[in-house]
Short mmCIF file of C-alpha atoms in Angstrom, two decimals:
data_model
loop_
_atom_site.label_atom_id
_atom_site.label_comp_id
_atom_site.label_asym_id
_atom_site.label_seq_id
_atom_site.Cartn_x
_atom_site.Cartn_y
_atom_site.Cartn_z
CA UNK A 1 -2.42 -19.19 -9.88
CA UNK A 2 -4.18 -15.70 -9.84
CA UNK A 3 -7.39 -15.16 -12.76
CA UNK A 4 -5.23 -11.81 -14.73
CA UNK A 5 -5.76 -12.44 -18.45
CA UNK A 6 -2.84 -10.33 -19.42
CA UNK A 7 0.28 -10.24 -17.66
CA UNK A 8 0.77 -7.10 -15.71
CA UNK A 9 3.33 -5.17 -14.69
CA UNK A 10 3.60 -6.08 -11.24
CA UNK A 11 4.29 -2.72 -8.29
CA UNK A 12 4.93 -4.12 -4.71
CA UNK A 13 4.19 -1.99 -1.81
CA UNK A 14 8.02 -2.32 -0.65
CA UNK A 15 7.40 -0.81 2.76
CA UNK A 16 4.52 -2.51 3.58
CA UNK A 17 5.92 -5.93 2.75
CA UNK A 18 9.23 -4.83 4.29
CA UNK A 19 7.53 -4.00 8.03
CA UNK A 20 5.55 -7.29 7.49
CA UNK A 21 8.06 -9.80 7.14
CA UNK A 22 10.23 -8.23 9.75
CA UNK A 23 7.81 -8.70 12.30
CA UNK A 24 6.69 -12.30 10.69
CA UNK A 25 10.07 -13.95 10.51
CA UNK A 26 11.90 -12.51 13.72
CA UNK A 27 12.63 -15.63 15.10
CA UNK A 28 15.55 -15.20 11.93
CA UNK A 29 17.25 -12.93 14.69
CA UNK A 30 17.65 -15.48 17.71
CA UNK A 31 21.69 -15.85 17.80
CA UNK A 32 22.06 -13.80 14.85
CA UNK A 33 24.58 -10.42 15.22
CA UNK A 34 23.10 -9.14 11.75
CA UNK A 35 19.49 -10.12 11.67
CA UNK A 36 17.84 -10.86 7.91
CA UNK A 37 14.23 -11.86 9.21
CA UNK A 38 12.74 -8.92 6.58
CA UNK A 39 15.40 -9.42 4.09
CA UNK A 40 14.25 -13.47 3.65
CA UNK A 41 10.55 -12.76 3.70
CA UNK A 42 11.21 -9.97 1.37
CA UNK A 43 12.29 -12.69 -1.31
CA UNK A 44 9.57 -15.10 -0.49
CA UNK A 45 7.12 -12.90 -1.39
CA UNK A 46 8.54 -11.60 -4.65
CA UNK A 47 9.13 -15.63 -5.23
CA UNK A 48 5.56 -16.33 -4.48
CA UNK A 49 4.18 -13.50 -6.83
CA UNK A 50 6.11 -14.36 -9.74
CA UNK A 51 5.17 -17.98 -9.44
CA UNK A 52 1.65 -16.85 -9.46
CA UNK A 53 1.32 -14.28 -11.17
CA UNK A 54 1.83 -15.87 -14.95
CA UNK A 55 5.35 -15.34 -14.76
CA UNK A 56 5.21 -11.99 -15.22
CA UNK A 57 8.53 -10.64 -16.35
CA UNK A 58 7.90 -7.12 -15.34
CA UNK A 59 8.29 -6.54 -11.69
CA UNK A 60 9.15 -3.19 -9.73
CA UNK A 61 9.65 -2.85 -5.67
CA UNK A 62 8.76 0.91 -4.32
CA UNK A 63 9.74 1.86 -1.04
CA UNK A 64 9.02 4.96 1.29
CA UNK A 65 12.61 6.89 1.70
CA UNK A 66 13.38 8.81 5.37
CA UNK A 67 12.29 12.54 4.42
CA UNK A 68 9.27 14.53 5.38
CA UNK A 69 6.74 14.33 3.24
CA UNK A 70 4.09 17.09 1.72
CA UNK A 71 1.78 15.74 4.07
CA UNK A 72 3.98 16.54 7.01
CA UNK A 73 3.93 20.05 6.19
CA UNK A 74 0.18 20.29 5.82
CA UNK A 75 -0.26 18.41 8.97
CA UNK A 76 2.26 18.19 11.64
CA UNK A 77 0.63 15.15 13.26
CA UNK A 78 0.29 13.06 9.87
CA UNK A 79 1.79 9.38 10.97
CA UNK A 80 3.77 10.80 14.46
CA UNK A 81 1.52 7.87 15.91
CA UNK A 82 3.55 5.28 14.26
CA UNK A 83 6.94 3.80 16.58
CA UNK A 84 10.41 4.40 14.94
CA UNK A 85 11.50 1.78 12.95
CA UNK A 86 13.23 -1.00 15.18
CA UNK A 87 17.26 -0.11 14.25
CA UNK A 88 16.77 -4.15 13.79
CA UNK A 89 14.79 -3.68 10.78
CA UNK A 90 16.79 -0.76 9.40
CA UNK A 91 19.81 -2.31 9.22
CA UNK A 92 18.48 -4.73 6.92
CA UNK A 93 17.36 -1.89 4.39
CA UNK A 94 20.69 -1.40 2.90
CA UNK A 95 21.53 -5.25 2.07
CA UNK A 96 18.34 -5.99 0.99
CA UNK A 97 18.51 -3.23 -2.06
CA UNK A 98 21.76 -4.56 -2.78
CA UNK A 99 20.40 -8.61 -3.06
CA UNK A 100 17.70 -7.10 -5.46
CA UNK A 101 20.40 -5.17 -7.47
CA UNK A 102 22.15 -8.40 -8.04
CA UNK A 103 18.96 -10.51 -8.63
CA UNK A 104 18.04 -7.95 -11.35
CA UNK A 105 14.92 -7.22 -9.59
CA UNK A 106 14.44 -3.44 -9.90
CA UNK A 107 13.42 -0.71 -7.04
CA UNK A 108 12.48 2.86 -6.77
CA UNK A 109 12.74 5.58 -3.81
CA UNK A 110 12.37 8.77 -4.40
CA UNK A 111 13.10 11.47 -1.41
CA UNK A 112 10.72 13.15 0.54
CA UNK A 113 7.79 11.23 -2.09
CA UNK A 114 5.60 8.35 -0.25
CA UNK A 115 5.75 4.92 -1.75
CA UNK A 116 2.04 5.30 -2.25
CA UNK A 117 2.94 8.19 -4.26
CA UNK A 118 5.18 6.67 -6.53
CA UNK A 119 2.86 3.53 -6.69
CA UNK A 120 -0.51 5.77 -8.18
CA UNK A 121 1.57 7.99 -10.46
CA UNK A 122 3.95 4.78 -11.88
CA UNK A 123 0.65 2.70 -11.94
CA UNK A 124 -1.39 5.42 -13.87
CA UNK A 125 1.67 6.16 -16.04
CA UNK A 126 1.90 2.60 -17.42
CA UNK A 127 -1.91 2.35 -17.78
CA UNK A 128 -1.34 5.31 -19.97
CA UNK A 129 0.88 3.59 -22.03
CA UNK A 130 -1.44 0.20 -22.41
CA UNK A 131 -0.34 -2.06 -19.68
CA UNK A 132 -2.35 -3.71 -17.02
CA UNK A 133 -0.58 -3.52 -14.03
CA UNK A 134 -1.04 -5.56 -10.29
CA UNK A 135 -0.35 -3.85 -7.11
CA UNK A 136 0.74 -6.14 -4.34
CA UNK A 137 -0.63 -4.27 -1.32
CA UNK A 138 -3.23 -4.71 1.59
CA UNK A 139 -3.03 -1.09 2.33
CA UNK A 140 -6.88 0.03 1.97
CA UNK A 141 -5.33 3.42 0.95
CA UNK A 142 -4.68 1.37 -2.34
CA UNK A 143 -8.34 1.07 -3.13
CA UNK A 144 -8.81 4.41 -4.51
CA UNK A 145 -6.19 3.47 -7.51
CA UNK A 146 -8.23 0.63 -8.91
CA UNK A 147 -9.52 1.16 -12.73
CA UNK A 148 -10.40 -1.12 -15.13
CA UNK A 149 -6.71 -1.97 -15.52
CA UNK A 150 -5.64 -1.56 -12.15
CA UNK A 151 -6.20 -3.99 -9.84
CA UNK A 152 -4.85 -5.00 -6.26
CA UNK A 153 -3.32 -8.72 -5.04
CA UNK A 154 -4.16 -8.80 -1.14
CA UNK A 155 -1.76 -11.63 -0.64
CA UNK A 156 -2.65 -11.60 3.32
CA UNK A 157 -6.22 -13.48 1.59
CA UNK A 158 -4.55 -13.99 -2.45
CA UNK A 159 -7.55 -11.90 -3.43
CA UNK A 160 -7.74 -9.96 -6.89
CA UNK A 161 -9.49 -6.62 -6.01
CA UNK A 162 -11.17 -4.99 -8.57
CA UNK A 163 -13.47 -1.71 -9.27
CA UNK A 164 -16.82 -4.36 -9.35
CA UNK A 165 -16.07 -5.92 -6.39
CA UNK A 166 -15.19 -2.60 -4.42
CA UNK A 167 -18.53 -1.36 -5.33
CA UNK A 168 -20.70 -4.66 -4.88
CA UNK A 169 -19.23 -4.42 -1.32
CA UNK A 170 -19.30 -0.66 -0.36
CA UNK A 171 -21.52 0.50 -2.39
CA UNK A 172 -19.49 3.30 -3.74
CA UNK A 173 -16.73 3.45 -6.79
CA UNK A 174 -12.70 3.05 -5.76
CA UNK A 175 -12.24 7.05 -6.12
CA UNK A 176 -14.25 7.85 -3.53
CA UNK A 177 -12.93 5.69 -0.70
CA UNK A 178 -10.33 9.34 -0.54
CA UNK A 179 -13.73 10.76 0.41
CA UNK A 180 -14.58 8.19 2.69
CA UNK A 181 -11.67 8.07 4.60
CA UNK A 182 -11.81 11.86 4.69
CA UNK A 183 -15.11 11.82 6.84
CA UNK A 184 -13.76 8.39 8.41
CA UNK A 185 -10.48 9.41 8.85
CA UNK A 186 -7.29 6.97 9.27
CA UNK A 187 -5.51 6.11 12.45
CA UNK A 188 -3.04 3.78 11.06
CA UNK A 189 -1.72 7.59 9.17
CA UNK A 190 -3.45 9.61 11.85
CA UNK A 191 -5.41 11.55 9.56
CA UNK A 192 -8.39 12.85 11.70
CA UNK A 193 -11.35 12.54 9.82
CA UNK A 194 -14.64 14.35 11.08
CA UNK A 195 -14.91 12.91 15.00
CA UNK A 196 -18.13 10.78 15.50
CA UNK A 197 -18.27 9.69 11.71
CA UNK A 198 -18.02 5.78 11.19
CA UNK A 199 -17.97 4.00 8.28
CA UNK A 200 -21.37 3.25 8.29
CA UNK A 201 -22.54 6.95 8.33
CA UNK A 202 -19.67 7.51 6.37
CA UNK A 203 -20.88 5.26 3.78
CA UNK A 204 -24.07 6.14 3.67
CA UNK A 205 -23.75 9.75 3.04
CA UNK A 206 -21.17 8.95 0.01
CA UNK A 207 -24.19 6.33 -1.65
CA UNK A 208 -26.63 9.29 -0.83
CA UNK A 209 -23.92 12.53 -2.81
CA UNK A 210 -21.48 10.61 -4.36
CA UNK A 211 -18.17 12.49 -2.86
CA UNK A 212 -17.03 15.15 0.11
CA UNK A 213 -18.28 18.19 -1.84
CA UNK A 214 -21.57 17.21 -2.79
CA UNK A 215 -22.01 16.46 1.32
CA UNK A 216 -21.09 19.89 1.80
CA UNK A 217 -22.79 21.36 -0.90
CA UNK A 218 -25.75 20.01 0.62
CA UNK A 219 -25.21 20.28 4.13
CA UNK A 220 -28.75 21.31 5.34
CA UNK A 221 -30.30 18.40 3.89
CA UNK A 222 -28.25 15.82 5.75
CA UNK A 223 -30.41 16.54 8.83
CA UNK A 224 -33.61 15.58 6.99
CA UNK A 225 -32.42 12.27 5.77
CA UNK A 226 -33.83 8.79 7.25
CA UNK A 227 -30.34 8.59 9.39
CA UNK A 228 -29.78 8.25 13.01
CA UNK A 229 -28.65 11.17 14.68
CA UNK A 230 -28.91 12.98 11.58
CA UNK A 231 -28.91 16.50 12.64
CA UNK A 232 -25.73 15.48 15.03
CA UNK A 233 -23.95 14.80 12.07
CA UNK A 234 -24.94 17.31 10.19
CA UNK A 235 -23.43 19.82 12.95
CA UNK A 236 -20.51 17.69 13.28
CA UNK A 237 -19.94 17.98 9.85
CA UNK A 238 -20.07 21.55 9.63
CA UNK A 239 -17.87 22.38 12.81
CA UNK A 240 -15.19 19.66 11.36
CA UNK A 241 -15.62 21.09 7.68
CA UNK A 242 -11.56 22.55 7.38
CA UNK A 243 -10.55 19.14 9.14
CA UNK A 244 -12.70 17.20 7.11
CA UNK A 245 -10.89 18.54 3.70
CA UNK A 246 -7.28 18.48 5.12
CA UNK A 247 -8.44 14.55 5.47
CA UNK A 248 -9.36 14.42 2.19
CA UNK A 249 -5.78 16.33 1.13
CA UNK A 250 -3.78 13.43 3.47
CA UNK A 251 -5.68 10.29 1.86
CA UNK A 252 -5.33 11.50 -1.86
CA UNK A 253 -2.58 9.35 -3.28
CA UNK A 254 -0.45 11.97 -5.82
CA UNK A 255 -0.66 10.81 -9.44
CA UNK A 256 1.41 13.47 -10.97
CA UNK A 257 4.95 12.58 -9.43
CA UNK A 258 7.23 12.38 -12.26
CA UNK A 259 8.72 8.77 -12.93
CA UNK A 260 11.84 8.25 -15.22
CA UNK A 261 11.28 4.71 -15.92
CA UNK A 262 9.19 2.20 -18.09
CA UNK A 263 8.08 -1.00 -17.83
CA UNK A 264 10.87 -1.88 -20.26
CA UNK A 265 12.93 -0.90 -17.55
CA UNK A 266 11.73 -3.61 -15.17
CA UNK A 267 12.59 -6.40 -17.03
CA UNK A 268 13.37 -9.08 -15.37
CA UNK A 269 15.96 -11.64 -17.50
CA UNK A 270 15.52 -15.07 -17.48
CA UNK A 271 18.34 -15.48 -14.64
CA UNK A 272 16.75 -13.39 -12.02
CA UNK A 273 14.32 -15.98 -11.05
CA UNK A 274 17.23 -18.73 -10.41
CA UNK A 275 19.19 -16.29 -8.71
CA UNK A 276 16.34 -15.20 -6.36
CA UNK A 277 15.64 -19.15 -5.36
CA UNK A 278 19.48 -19.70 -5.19
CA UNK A 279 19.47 -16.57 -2.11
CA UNK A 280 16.17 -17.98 -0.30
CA UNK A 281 17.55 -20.66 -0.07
CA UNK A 282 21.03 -19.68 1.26
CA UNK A 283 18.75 -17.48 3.97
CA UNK A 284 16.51 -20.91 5.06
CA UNK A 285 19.59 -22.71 5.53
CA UNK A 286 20.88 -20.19 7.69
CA UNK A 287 17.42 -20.07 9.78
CA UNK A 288 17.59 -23.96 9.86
CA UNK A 289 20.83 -23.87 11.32
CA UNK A 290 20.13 -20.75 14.28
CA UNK A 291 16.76 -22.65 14.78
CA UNK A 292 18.63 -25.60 15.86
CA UNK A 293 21.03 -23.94 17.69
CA UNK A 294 17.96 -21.79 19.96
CA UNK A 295 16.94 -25.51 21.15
#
C-alpha cells in the first residue's frame, strides 16, 4: 500500500495507460474479431490503484480527444513523429468509456485540449479547493505539476514522486523541468529543444540561473563558467534562442483550462468497485479461453 496520509483525489493519465496496456496485453487479440487487450488492462490498473491507494473513493480518468491542439498551431511538427494509432486500439476507445460509465468510474475529454492539460488545471483546481490529489502517470512531462500536495504514482516502479525527491535528484525544483526540457527538448513530443544541449549541460545551467530567462538574461557569462565547451553553448544558445522559447511554450502544461467538475463529482459508490472486479474478470476468462485455443 502507497505512504499518502490523506486520501487523494486520484487523476489517471488515460492515454498513457490506454497506449500501454494495448501494447502489454495484445496477445488478448489472437482469435479475437473485436480485440479488448487495452480495454482489460485499462481495469487492472484502476483495480490496482484503488486497492492501493487507501481506497480512495475519488477517482477521475482523462484522456487526449482527436483534435489539433494549441501546440499544433504554434508548431506544425509538435508530435507528427508519433505512428497513428493502430485502428486495433481505437476500436476499443468507444467500449471502454462505456464499461467505465456503467462501473461509475468517471472520465473527462475535452476537444482540441491535451490530457496533460486537463490533468494540471483539474489537479491545481482541486488543490485550490483543499484536496491532495495523486496523478497516476510516468510521463516526465508530469514532473513540473508536483507541489506540496501534488504528487505523482509511477506505477511502471510504484514510486510516490514528490517536490523533495525531484530536487534531491536533479538538483532543481519540479517547475523548472518546463525549462529544462526547453533547452533539452523532447522527442517522444518532438519539441526541439536547443541542438547540442543534454541534460547534463542542461542541468547545470538551470542549478547555475534557476530558469530559461535568467540563462538568457545572462548569456555572456555562460562562456566564462567552469563548463566544457562553454563558449559552444553559449553560441548555440543564442542562435537557437526563438527555438529554445517555442520549447519552453510546447512543454508548459496549461493550468487555466476551465473544468466543470469537482471532486464531489468523482465519487465513486460503494458498488463500483464490485462491478469493476465482476468485468476483469469476465475479460480474463475470455483471455483464458483464446489462450487455450492459440495452443
Amino acid at each position: 500500500m502507497y505512504h499518502i496520509k490523506n486520501k487523494p483525489v486520484i487523476i489517471i493519465d488515460g492515454t498513457l495507460y490506454l497506449y500501454r496496456s494495448y501494447f502489454t496485453f495484445q496477445f488478448f487479440e489472437k482469435n479475437q474479431e473485436n480485440p479488448y487487450g487495452a480495454i482489460y488492462g485499462i481495469l487492472k490498473t484502476i483495480k490496482n490503484i484503488l486497492l492501493k491507494c487507501y481506497n480512495s473513493k475519488k477517482i477521475i480518468i482523462i484522456f487526449d480527444s482527436s483534435e489539433k491542439t494549441f501546440r499544433n498551431k504554434i508548431f506544425n511538427a509538435y508530435k507528427n513523429n508519433r505512428p497513428k494509432m493502430p485502428n486495433a486500439l481505437y476500436i476499443q476507445i468507444k467500449p471502454l468509456l462505456h464499461i467505465l460509465k456503467n462501473i461509475g468510474i468517471k472520465t473527462l475529454r475535452i476537444p482540441g485540449i491535451e490530457a496533460d492539460d486537463i490533468i494540471g488545471s483539474f489537479a491545481y483546481k482541486l488543490e485550490e479547493c483543499g484536496e491532495k490529489v495523486l496523478i497516476v502517470s510516468h510521463d516526465k512531462d508530469m514532473i513540473q505539476l508536483l507541489t506540496n500536495n501534488i504528487s505523482i504514482l509511477n506505477t511502471s516502479n510504484n514510486e510516490i514522486i514528490t517536490p523533495k525527491k525531484i530536487k534531491k535528484k536533479y538538483g532543481i525544483n519540479p517547475q523548472e523541468f518546463i525549462d529544462l526540457l526547453a533547452l533539452m527538448g523532447d522527442k517522444s513530443d518532438n519539441i526541439p529543444g536547443v541542438p547540442k544541449i543534454g541534460i547534463k549541460t542542461a542541468l547545470f545551467l538551470l542549478q547555475t540561473f534557476s530558469n530559461i530567462q535568467n540563462i538568457y538574461n545572462n548569456i555572456e557569462k555562460i562562456k566564462l563558467l567552469s563548463l566544457r565547451n562553454a563558449k559552444n553553448i553559449s553560441n548555440q544558445l543564442k542562435i537557437y534562442k526563438d527555438t529554445a522559447f517555442l520549447s519552453y511554450k510546447l512543454a508548459k502544461i496549461k493550468l487555466d483550462v476551465p473544468i466543470y467538475i469537482s471532486s464531489d463529482d468523482i465519487i465513486l459508490e460503494e458498488i463500483c468497485f464490485k462491478k469493476l472486479s465482476n468485468t476483469i474478470k469476465k475479460y480474463n476468462i475470455k483471455q483464458k479461453n483464446s489462450h487455450n485455443n492459440s495452443f
